[in-house]
Amino acid sequence: MTGRGIDTQVRDRKEVFATRSRTRIWGEKPSPANPYLADAAICHGYDHLDLIRHCGFADVLYLLFRGELPSQDQSALLDSLMVALINPGPRHPACRAVMNTAVSKTNPAHFLPIGLSLLSGDHLGNGEVAAAMKFLLENSGGDPEAVAGDLLELAPSPEGDRRIAPGFGTRFGGIDPMAGKIVRHFSVLPGAGDALRWGARFVEAIEGHGMGWLMPGIAAAVFIDLGFSPREGGGLFQMMSAPGILAHGLELVGQPLTAMPFVENKDYVIERG
Amino acid sequence: MSSNAAEQCEALHFWDTRRNVIRTRVGGAVIGEGVVFSHGYSMLEELTGHATFFQVLVLNVTGRLPEKRLADWLEATFTCMSWPDPRIWCNGVGSYGGALRTSPVAAITAGTLAADSRLYGPGSFPLVAETIGKGLRLRQQGAPTADIVARLNRRADSPSAAVPGYARPIAAGDERIPVMDQVARNLGFTAGPHLELAIDIHDYMMAEFEEGLNLAGYLVSFLMDQNMSAKEIYRLYSLCVNSGIHACYGEAFDNPPESFLPLMCDDIEYTGHPSRKTPNHQQDKENVYVQ
């Protein structure tokens, strides 16, 4: 088609691949009786059974990613965040998607993959949390009022919601009051750090313009204060939101299709042309 | 109405007009009347049995019903983009799904997500499209190929070049391009400016870096010449690896569970912190554990 010869001779790159995978997270001691089975396991050096006996979930979650157990203050902050994020709520599109699949008799084993796939997005999901963390990391050395002032000049006013920065803006045209209450709780915890404080000052500068904290922004600030990276924060946000998504789906298992609203023909408008 | 109430009413208007109502240009079913539309076409009277699956796929992605030869070309690209080899990363996901006895839909969906990658599969297409589009703008400004490559190279400080759409994992060169080029020729297509530029860059890259055009670079350039946007191309190819994942999933499923590439404990090398004593976090919350 091109009328030109394309040299596409295929050559093996002869790259050297690892002979074994490597991890600094988890080590397993093989069973003397069967080397495919583990007799003991360590997580960053700590015996798994000892972690089960002596630590809480938030402690070991922190250990898994950060390589050390958290301080008491860090553990309390992470635990509070997990409670804050535990349920996006039945109006959140990721939950609604799972609730609709539940009444349509989808295999319940798929509820989490479905909901968490949707929670990967750049709006209220993994993508927004990671972007909010990058925004905070890049700007928190500066004056929040000045940053807000610059962004307010540039911020478009689209139809629907406004985002002055990832994690900050409007939800359904307004300031999310629950987000404000939750972040006020975090701000007085001993584990609260610079990112939460900078975010609070940034919000003071944008509140007069009808914008405020959004949950991905709060999560982003807490993740930074706990030392997580943007990639880790985005994924942890999905993981921490999983219980609510699953619960709302499972609540509707066995219910008929009619247990969820269905848009009638009169409200389904096919626009042509 | 007070001014505050009026402001609130205006702020909520956008949301109120969408609550419990769907307005769509895509189409849909008129339930009870047996009528289904896609972008103004009757699915049952005008499309089913009259248009190919790939024509309808393009219609649903772009809103435009393409001529059949373009849909046939797209179908051919799907055929050569999905090998039944579990060493290919997305296909391996299918094999692990079979090994764990997931449903086929779960395994194929998981493998499809794996191909949303910056290295290969549809996830790599947006950057390829951005690269070729930027290259063509430079060409139209009169830049020679060497300058265009220098501007597109994402690894300028390295002796090798990294231009999206060029090079591929494991092997250099791409045997699929002449095959797809022949398919295009048989269907009566001629190269447009994006593809002409892509091949100019290929010739330069081969001479300078021994790296050539890959299939993603070829097909994205071809489709940009067919007036498709980067967004449309990405969407069209969302499921392009599904066929090979099916093959790998099915074979693993039909073998005993977990028999696909089993690992002994020592097959994983632990490089983390040596064993250490676990503090009792539950009993003594006053301890500070950071060491």
Coordinates of C-alpha atoms in Angstrom, one line a residue:
Chain A
M1 CA 0.0 0.0 0.0
T2 CA 2.8 2.4 0.9
G3 CA 4.6 1.4 -2.3
R4 CA 7.8 1.5 -0.2
G5 CA 9.7 -1.4 1.0
I6 CA 9.8 -1.5 4.8
D7 CA 12.7 -3.3 6.4
T8 CA 10.9 -5.3 9.1
Q9 CA 13.4 -8.0 9.6
V10 CA 12.8 -9.4 13.1
R11 CA 15.8 -9.8 15.4
D12 CA 15.7 -11.3 18.9
R13 CA 17.0 -8.6 21.3
K14 CA 18.7 -11.4 23.4
E15 CA 17.8 -9.5 26.6
V16 CA 18.9 -11.1 29.8
F17 CA 15.9 -11.8 32.0
A18 CA 15.9 -12.5 35.7
T19 CA 16.1 -16.2 36.6
R20 CA 14.0 -15.6 39.7
S21 CA 11.6 -12.8 40.7
R22 CA 12.8 -10.6 43.6
T23 CA 11.0 -8.9 46.4
R24 CA 12.0 -7.0 49.5
I25 CA 8.4 -7.3 50.9
W26 CA 7.9 -11.0 51.6
G27 CA 10.1 -13.9 52.2
E28 CA 9.0 -17.5 52.5
K29 CA 10.8 -20.4 54.2
P30 CA 10.0 -23.6 52.3
S31 CA 8.5 -26.6 54.1
P32 CA 11.1 -29.4 54.5
A33 CA 8.4 -31.8 53.3
N34 CA 7.3 -29.8 50.2
P35 CA 9.3 -26.9 48.7
Y36 CA 6.1 -25.6 47.0
L37 CA 4.6 -24.9 50.5
A38 CA 5.8 -22.3 53.0
D39 CA 6.6 -23.2 56.6
A40 CA 7.0 -19.6 57.6
A41 CA 6.8 -16.1 56.1
I42 CA 8.3 -12.7 56.9
C43 CA 7.1 -9.3 55.9
H44 CA 10.0 -6.8 55.8
G45 CA 11.6 -9.0 58.4
Y46 CA 8.7 -9.5 60.8
D47 CA 7.2 -13.0 61.2
H48 CA 3.8 -13.2 59.6
L49 CA 2.3 -15.1 62.5
D50 CA 3.7 -12.6 65.0
L51 CA 2.1 -9.8 63.0
I52 CA -1.2 -11.6 63.2
R53 CA -0.8 -11.9 67.0
H54 CA 0.5 -8.4 67.8
C55 CA -0.5 -5.9 65.1
G56 CA -3.6 -4.4 63.6
F57 CA -4.6 -4.2 60.0
A58 CA -3.5 -0.6 59.5
D59 CA -0.1 -1.3 61.1
V60 CA 0.6 -4.2 58.7
L61 CA -0.8 -2.3 55.7
Y62 CA 1.7 0.5 56.4
L63 CA 4.5 -2.0 56.9
L64 CA 3.7 -3.7 53.6
F65 CA 4.3 -0.4 51.6
R66 CA 6.7 1.6 53.8
G67 CA 8.9 -1.2 55.0
E68 CA 8.6 -0.2 58.7
L69 CA 5.8 -0.4 61.2
P70 CA 4.1 2.9 61.8
S71 CA 4.3 5.1 64.9
Q72 CA 1.2 5.2 67.1
D73 CA 0.2 8.5 65.5
Q74 CA 0.7 7.3 62.0
S75 CA -1.3 4.1 62.7
A76 CA -4.2 6.2 64.1
L77 CA -4.2 8.5 61.1
L78 CA -4.2 5.6 58.6
D79 CA -6.9 3.8 60.6
S80 CA -9.1 6.9 60.5
L81 CA -8.5 7.3 56.8
M82 CA -9.6 3.7 56.2
V83 CA -12.8 4.4 58.1
A84 CA -13.3 7.6 56.2
L85 CA -13.0 6.0 52.8
I86 CA -14.7 2.7 53.7
N87 CA -17.8 3.5 51.7
P88 CA -18.1 5.8 48.7
G89 CA -21.8 5.6 49.3
P90 CA -24.8 4.3 47.2
R91 CA -24.8 7.4 45.0
H92 CA -21.2 7.0 43.9
P93 CA -21.1 5.8 40.3
A94 CA -18.8 2.9 41.2
C95 CA -21.2 1.7 43.9
R96 CA -24.2 2.2 41.6
A97 CA -22.6 0.2 38.9
V98 CA -22.2 -2.7 41.3
M99 CA -25.7 -2.4 42.7
N100 CA -27.1 -2.5 39.2
T101 CA -25.0 -5.6 38.4
A102 CA -26.2 -7.2 41.6
V103 CA -29.9 -7.1 40.6
S104 CA -29.0 -8.2 37.0
K105 CA -27.7 -11.4 38.6
T106 CA -24.0 -10.9 37.8
N107 CA -21.7 -13.3 39.6
P108 CA -21.0 -11.6 43.0
A109 CA -17.3 -12.5 42.6
H110 CA -17.1 -9.8 40.0
F111 CA -18.5 -7.0 42.2
L112 CA -15.1 -5.8 43.4
P113 CA -13.3 -5.9 40.0
I114 CA -16.2 -4.0 38.4
G115 CA -16.4 -1.4 41.1
L116 CA -12.7 -1.0 41.5
S117 CA -12.1 -0.7 37.8
L118 CA -14.5 2.3 37.8
L119 CA -12.7 3.7 40.8
S120 CA -9.5 3.8 38.7
G121 CA -10.6 6.9 36.9
D122 CA -9.4 10.5 36.9
H123 CA -12.6 11.8 38.6
L124 CA -13.0 10.7 42.2
G125 CA -10.8 7.7 41.7
N126 CA -7.2 6.4 41.7
G127 CA -6.3 8.9 38.9
E128 CA -7.5 11.9 40.9
V129 CA -5.9 10.9 44.1
A130 CA -2.5 10.3 42.4
A131 CA -2.8 13.7 40.6
A132 CA -3.8 15.4 43.8
M133 CA -0.8 14.0 45.5
K134 CA 1.5 15.3 42.7
F135 CA -0.2 18.7 42.9
L136 CA 0.4 18.9 46.7
L137 CA 4.0 17.6 46.4
E138 CA 4.8 20.1 43.7
N139 CA 3.1 23.1 45.3
S140 CA 3.2 22.7 49.0
G141 CA 6.6 24.5 49.2
G142 CA 4.8 27.6 48.0
D143 CA 2.3 30.0 49.5
P144 CA -1.1 28.4 49.2
E145 CA -2.9 31.7 48.7
A146 CA -0.6 32.6 45.8
V147 CA -1.0 29.1 44.2
A148 CA -4.8 29.4 44.6
G149 CA -4.7 32.9 43.1
D150 CA -2.8 31.8 40.0
L151 CA -5.1 28.8 39.5
L152 CA -8.2 30.8 40.0
E153 CA -7.2 33.0 37.1
L154 CA -6.7 30.0 34.9
A155 CA -9.5 27.7 36.1
P156 CA -12.2 27.2 33.5
S157 CA -15.9 27.2 34.5
P158 CA -17.1 24.1 32.6
E159 CA -20.6 22.8 32.7
G160 CA -20.8 20.5 35.7
D161 CA -18.2 20.5 38.4
R162 CA -15.1 22.7 38.7
R163 CA -11.6 21.5 39.6
I164 CA -9.2 24.2 40.5
A165 CA -6.7 21.4 41.1
P166 CA -7.1 17.6 41.4
G167 CA -8.8 16.9 44.7
F168 CA -10.1 20.4 45.2
G169 CA -13.2 21.9 43.7
T170 CA -17.0 21.4 43.6
R171 CA -19.2 18.3 43.9
F172 CA -22.6 18.8 42.2
G173 CA -21.9 22.5 42.0
G174 CA -21.2 23.0 45.7
I175 CA -18.7 22.5 48.5
D176 CA -18.9 19.0 49.9
P177 CA -19.8 19.4 53.6
M178 CA -18.9 15.9 54.6
A179 CA -15.5 16.3 53.1
G180 CA -15.0 19.4 55.2
K181 CA -16.2 17.6 58.4
I182 CA -13.9 14.7 57.8
V183 CA -10.8 16.8 57.1
R184 CA -11.5 18.8 60.3
H185 CA -11.3 15.5 62.2
F186 CA -8.0 14.6 60.6
S187 CA -6.5 18.0 61.1
V188 CA -6.5 17.6 64.9
L189 CA -5.0 14.1 64.9
P190 CA -1.4 14.1 66.1
G191 CA -0.4 12.3 62.9
A192 CA -1.6 15.2 60.7
G193 CA 1.3 16.7 58.8
D194 CA 2.3 19.5 56.4
A195 CA 0.2 18.3 53.5
L196 CA -3.1 18.5 55.4
R197 CA -2.1 21.9 56.8
W198 CA -1.1 23.3 53.4
G199 CA -4.3 21.9 51.9
A200 CA -6.4 23.6 54.6
R201 CA -4.8 26.9 53.8
F202 CA -5.3 26.3 50.1
V203 CA -9.0 25.6 50.8
E204 CA -9.4 28.8 52.8
A205 CA -8.3 30.7 49.7
I206 CA -10.7 29.0 47.3
E207 CA -13.8 28.7 49.6
G208 CA -14.9 32.2 48.7
H209 CA -15.1 31.0 45.1
G210 CA -17.4 28.1 46.0
M211 CA -14.8 25.4 46.0
G212 CA -13.4 23.2 48.7
W213 CA -11.9 19.8 49.7
L214 CA -13.0 16.7 47.8
M215 CA -12.4 13.3 49.2
P216 CA -9.6 12.4 46.8
G217 CA -7.8 15.6 47.9
I218 CA -8.2 14.7 51.6
A219 CA -6.9 11.1 50.9
A220 CA -4.0 12.6 48.9
A221 CA -3.0 14.9 51.8
V222 CA -3.1 12.1 54.3
F223 CA -1.2 9.7 52.1
I224 CA 1.6 12.3 51.7
D225 CA 1.7 12.9 55.4
L226 CA 2.1 9.2 55.9
G227 CA 4.9 9.0 53.4
F228 CA 3.2 7.2 50.6
S229 CA 3.9 7.9 46.9
P230 CA 1.2 9.0 44.4
R231 CA 1.1 5.5 42.8
E232 CA 0.7 3.9 46.2
G233 CA -1.9 6.5 47.3
G234 CA -4.1 6.0 44.2
G235 CA -4.1 2.2 44.7
L236 CA -4.7 2.4 48.4
F237 CA -7.7 4.7 47.8
Q238 CA -9.3 2.0 45.6
M239 CA -8.5 -0.7 48.2
M240 CA -9.9 1.3 51.1
S241 CA -13.1 2.1 49.2
A242 CA -13.7 -1.6 48.4
P243 CA -15.7 -2.7 51.4
G244 CA -18.5 -0.2 50.8
I245 CA -18.7 -1.1 47.1
L246 CA -18.9 -4.8 48.0
A247 CA -21.4 -4.3 50.7
H248 CA -23.8 -2.3 48.5
G249 CA -23.6 -5.0 45.8
L250 CA -24.1 -7.9 48.2
E251 CA -27.1 -6.2 49.9
L252 CA -28.9 -6.5 46.6
V253 CA -28.0 -10.1 45.7
G254 CA -31.2 -12.0 45.2
Q255 CA -33.3 -8.9 44.7
P256 CA -35.3 -8.6 41.4
L257 CA -34.4 -6.2 38.6
T258 CA -37.2 -4.0 39.8
A259 CA -35.4 -3.4 43.1
M260 CA -33.3 -0.7 41.3
P261 CA -34.7 2.3 39.4
F262 CA -35.0 2.0 35.6
V263 CA -35.3 5.0 33.4
E264 CA -38.7 4.8 31.6
N265 CA -39.1 5.4 27.9
K266 CA -40.5 8.8 28.5
D267 CA -37.4 9.9 30.3
Y268 CA -35.0 8.3 27.8
V269 CA -34.6 10.8 25.1
I270 CA -32.8 9.8 21.9
E271 CA -31.7 13.0 20.2
R272 CA -31.1 12.7 16.5
G273 CA -29.1 14.8 14.1
Chain B
M1 CA -37.4 34.2 45.5
S2 CA -34.5 35.6 47.5
S3 CA -31.2 36.2 45.7
N4 CA -29.6 33.4 47.6
A5 CA -32.3 31.0 46.7
A6 CA -32.1 32.1 43.1
E7 CA -28.4 31.5 43.0
Q8 CA -28.8 28.0 44.5
C9 CA -31.5 27.2 42.0
E10 CA -29.2 28.3 39.1
A11 CA -26.3 26.3 40.6
L12 CA -28.4 23.1 40.7
H13 CA -30.1 23.6 37.3
F14 CA -27.4 21.6 35.5
W15 CA -27.8 18.6 37.8
D16 CA -31.6 18.9 38.0
T17 CA -32.0 18.6 34.3
R18 CA -30.1 15.3 34.3
R19 CA -31.7 13.7 37.3
N20 CA -33.8 10.7 36.3
V21 CA -33.5 11.6 32.7
I22 CA -31.1 10.2 30.0
R23 CA -30.5 12.4 26.9
T24 CA -28.4 10.5 24.4
R25 CA -27.1 10.9 20.8
V26 CA -25.8 7.3 21.0
G27 CA -29.2 5.6 20.6
G28 CA -30.8 2.9 22.5
A29 CA -34.0 0.8 22.6
V30 CA -37.6 1.9 22.6
I31 CA -38.7 -0.7 25.0
G32 CA -42.0 -2.4 24.1
E33 CA -41.7 -1.3 20.5
G34 CA -38.8 -3.6 19.4
V35 CA -36.9 -0.7 18.0
V36 CA -33.2 -0.1 18.7
F37 CA -31.1 2.8 17.3
S38 CA -27.4 3.4 17.0
H39 CA -26.5 6.9 16.0
G40 CA -29.7 7.2 13.9
Y41 CA -29.4 3.8 12.3
S42 CA -32.0 1.1 13.1
M43 CA -29.9 -1.7 14.6
L44 CA -32.3 -4.4 13.4
E45 CA -33.4 -3.1 10.0
E46 CA -30.2 -1.3 8.8
L47 CA -27.3 -2.8 10.6
T48 CA -27.9 -6.4 11.6
G49 CA -27.2 -8.6 8.6
H50 CA -26.2 -5.6 6.5
A51 CA -23.1 -4.2 8.2
T52 CA -20.2 -6.1 9.7
F53 CA -19.4 -6.3 13.4
F54 CA -16.4 -4.0 12.9
Q55 CA -18.5 -1.4 11.0
V56 CA -20.9 -1.3 13.9
L57 CA -18.0 -1.1 16.3
V58 CA -16.6 1.9 14.5
L59 CA -20.1 3.4 14.4
N60 CA -20.5 3.0 18.2
V61 CA -17.1 4.4 18.9
T62 CA -17.0 7.3 16.5
G63 CA -20.6 7.9 15.5
R64 CA -19.7 7.4 11.9
L65 CA -20.5 4.2 9.9
P66 CA -17.3 3.4 7.9
E67 CA -17.1 1.8 4.5
K68 CA -16.7 -2.0 4.8
R69 CA -13.1 -2.1 3.6
L70 CA -11.9 0.0 6.6
A71 CA -13.8 -2.3 9.0
D72 CA -12.2 -5.3 7.2
W73 CA -8.8 -3.7 7.7
L74 CA -9.5 -3.1 11.4
E75 CA -10.6 -6.7 11.8
A76 CA -7.3 -7.9 10.2
T77 CA -5.3 -5.8 12.7
F78 CA -7.2 -7.5 15.6
T79 CA -6.2 -10.8 14.2
C80 CA -2.5 -10.0 14.1
M81 CA -2.4 -8.2 17.5
S82 CA -3.3 -11.2 19.6
W83 CA -1.1 -14.2 19.7
P84 CA -2.0 -17.4 21.6
D85 CA 1.3 -17.2 23.6
P86 CA 1.1 -17.0 27.5
R87 CA 4.5 -15.4 27.7
I88 CA 2.9 -12.2 26.4
W89 CA 1.9 -10.4 29.5
C90 CA -1.8 -10.0 29.0
N91 CA -2.1 -13.6 27.8
G92 CA -0.3 -14.7 31.0
V93 CA -3.0 -13.1 33.0
G94 CA -5.5 -15.2 31.1
S95 CA -3.5 -18.3 32.0
Y96 CA -3.3 -17.4 35.7
G97 CA -7.1 -16.9 35.5
G98 CA -7.5 -20.4 34.1
A99 CA -5.2 -21.8 36.7
L100 CA -7.4 -20.2 39.4
R101 CA -10.6 -21.4 37.8
T102 CA -12.1 -17.9 37.2
S103 CA -14.9 -17.5 34.8
P104 CA -13.8 -16.8 31.2
V105 CA -15.2 -13.3 31.4
A106 CA -13.1 -12.5 34.5
A107 CA -9.9 -13.8 33.0
I108 CA -10.4 -12.1 29.6
T109 CA -11.4 -8.9 31.3
A110 CA -8.3 -9.0 33.6
G111 CA -6.0 -9.7 30.6
T112 CA -7.6 -6.9 28.7
L113 CA -6.8 -4.5 31.6
A114 CA -3.2 -5.7 31.5
A115 CA -2.9 -4.6 27.9
D116 CA -3.8 -1.1 29.0
S117 CA -0.1 -0.6 29.1
R118 CA 2.4 2.1 28.2
L119 CA 4.6 -0.5 26.7
Y120 CA 2.3 -2.4 24.4
G121 CA -1.4 -2.9 23.5
P122 CA -4.0 -0.2 23.3
G123 CA -2.6 1.7 26.3
S124 CA 0.4 2.7 24.2
F125 CA -1.7 4.2 21.4
P126 CA -2.4 7.7 22.8
L127 CA 1.3 8.5 23.1
V128 CA 1.9 7.1 19.6
A129 CA -0.8 9.2 18.1
E130 CA 0.5 12.3 19.9
T131 CA 4.0 11.5 18.6
I132 CA 2.9 11.0 15.0
G133 CA 0.7 14.1 15.1
K134 CA 3.5 16.2 16.5
G135 CA 5.9 14.8 13.9
L136 CA 3.5 15.7 11.0
R137 CA 3.1 19.3 12.3
L138 CA 6.9 19.5 12.3
R139 CA 7.1 18.1 8.8
Q140 CA 4.5 20.6 7.6
Q141 CA 6.7 23.3 9.0
G142 CA 9.5 22.0 6.8
A143 CA 11.6 20.0 9.4
P144 CA 13.8 17.3 8.0
T145 CA 13.3 13.8 9.3
A146 CA 16.5 13.9 11.5
D147 CA 15.2 17.0 13.3
I148 CA 11.8 15.5 13.7
V149 CA 13.2 12.4 15.3
A150 CA 15.4 14.5 17.6
R151 CA 12.3 16.4 18.7
L152 CA 10.2 13.2 19.2
N153 CA 12.9 11.3 21.0
R154 CA 12.0 10.8 24.7
R155 CA 15.5 9.6 25.6
A156 CA 17.7 12.3 24.1
D157 CA 20.6 11.7 26.5
S158 CA 20.9 8.1 25.5
P159 CA 22.7 6.6 22.4
S160 CA 19.5 4.7 21.6
A161 CA 16.3 6.5 20.7
A162 CA 12.9 6.2 22.3
V163 CA 10.2 7.3 20.0
P164 CA 6.7 6.0 20.7
G165 CA 5.6 3.8 17.8
Y166 CA 9.1 2.5 17.2
A167 CA 10.8 -0.5 18.8
R168 CA 9.0 -3.3 20.5
P169 CA 9.6 -5.6 23.6
I170 CA 11.8 -8.7 23.2
A171 CA 12.4 -8.5 19.5
A172 CA 13.4 -5.7 17.1
G173 CA 11.5 -5.3 13.8
D174 CA 7.8 -6.1 13.3
E175 CA 6.8 -8.9 10.9
R176 CA 3.1 -7.8 11.0
I177 CA 3.6 -4.5 9.1
P178 CA 4.2 -5.9 5.6
V179 CA 1.3 -8.3 6.2
M180 CA -1.0 -5.4 7.2
D181 CA 0.4 -3.3 4.4
Q182 CA -0.6 -6.0 1.9
V183 CA -4.1 -6.2 3.4
A184 CA -4.4 -2.4 2.9
R185 CA -3.1 -2.6 -0.6
N186 CA -5.6 -5.4 -1.4
L187 CA -8.4 -3.2 0.0
G188 CA -7.4 -0.3 -2.2
F189 CA -6.0 2.0 0.4
T190 CA -3.1 4.4 -0.3
A191 CA -0.8 5.9 2.2
G192 CA -1.6 9.4 3.6
P193 CA 0.7 12.0 5.2
H194 CA 0.8 10.4 8.7
L195 CA 1.9 7.0 7.3
E196 CA 4.3 8.5 4.8
L197 CA 6.0 10.3 7.7
A198 CA 5.9 7.2 9.9
I199 CA 7.9 5.3 7.2
D200 CA 10.3 8.2 6.7
I201 CA 11.0 8.1 10.5
H202 CA 11.3 4.3 10.2
D203 CA 14.0 4.5 7.5
Y204 CA 15.9 7.1 9.6
M205 CA 15.6 5.1 12.8
M206 CA 16.7 1.9 11.2
A207 CA 19.8 3.6 9.7
E208 CA 20.7 5.4 13.0
F209 CA 19.4 3.2 15.8
E210 CA 18.4 -0.2 14.2
E211 CA 15.0 0.3 15.6
G212 CA 12.0 0.4 13.3
L213 CA 8.2 1.1 13.2
N214 CA 6.1 -1.3 15.3
L215 CA 2.5 -2.3 14.5
A216 CA 1.1 0.3 16.9
G217 CA 3.0 3.0 15.0
Y218 CA 1.8 1.7 11.7
L219 CA -1.8 1.3 12.5
V220 CA -2.2 4.5 14.4
S221 CA -0.6 6.4 11.5
F222 CA -2.9 4.6 9.1
L223 CA -6.0 5.4 11.1
M224 CA -5.0 9.1 11.6
D225 CA -4.9 9.2 7.8
Q226 CA -8.5 7.9 7.9
N227 CA -9.4 11.0 10.0
M228 CA -9.6 9.1 13.3
S229 CA -8.6 10.9 16.4
A230 CA -6.3 9.5 19.1
K231 CA -9.2 9.1 21.5
E232 CA -11.2 7.2 18.9
I233 CA -8.3 4.9 18.1
Y234 CA -7.7 4.1 21.7
R235 CA -11.3 3.3 22.2
L236 CA -11.6 1.1 19.1
Y237 CA -8.7 -1.1 20.2
S238 CA -9.8 -1.5 23.9
L239 CA -10.4 -5.3 23.4
C240 CA -7.9 -6.0 20.7
V241 CA -5.9 -8.6 22.7
N242 CA -8.9 -10.7 23.7
S243 CA -8.4 -13.5 21.3
G244 CA -5.0 -14.6 22.5
I245 CA -6.1 -14.3 26.1
H246 CA -8.9 -16.7 25.4
A247 CA -6.5 -19.3 24.0
C248 CA -4.3 -19.1 27.0
Y249 CA -7.1 -19.0 29.6
G250 CA -8.8 -22.1 28.0
E251 CA -5.7 -24.2 28.0
A252 CA -4.8 -23.4 31.6
F253 CA -8.4 -24.0 32.7
D254 CA -8.4 -27.4 31.0
N255 CA -5.3 -28.4 33.0
P256 CA -5.1 -29.1 36.7
P257 CA -5.5 -26.0 38.9
E258 CA -2.4 -24.0 39.6
S259 CA -0.3 -26.2 37.3
F260 CA 0.6 -23.2 35.0
L261 CA 4.2 -22.3 35.9
P262 CA 4.1 -23.4 39.6
L263 CA 6.8 -21.9 41.9
M264 CA 8.7 -23.3 44.8
C265 CA 9.3 -20.9 47.7
D266 CA 12.9 -20.5 46.7
D267 CA 11.9 -19.5 43.2
I268 CA 11.4 -16.1 44.7
E269 CA 14.4 -14.2 46.0
Y270 CA 13.7 -12.3 49.2
T271 CA 15.8 -9.1 49.3
G272 CA 14.2 -7.3 52.2
H273 CA 15.0 -6.7 55.9
P274 CA 16.4 -9.7 57.7
S275 CA 14.2 -11.4 60.3
R276 CA 13.5 -9.2 63.4
K277 CA 11.3 -9.4 66.5
T278 CA 7.8 -8.1 66.1
P279 CA 6.7 -5.6 68.8
N280 CA 3.4 -6.1 70.5
H281 CA 1.4 -3.3 68.9
Q282 CA -1.9 -4.5 70.4
Q283 CA -0.8 -4.6 74.0
D284 CA 1.4 -1.5 74.2
K285 CA 0.1 1.3 72.0
E286 CA 2.5 3.7 73.7
N287 CA 5.4 2.2 72.0
V288 CA 6.9 3.9 69.0
Y289 CA 7.9 1.3 66.5
V290 CA 9.7 3.2 63.9
Q291 CA 13.3 1.9 64.0

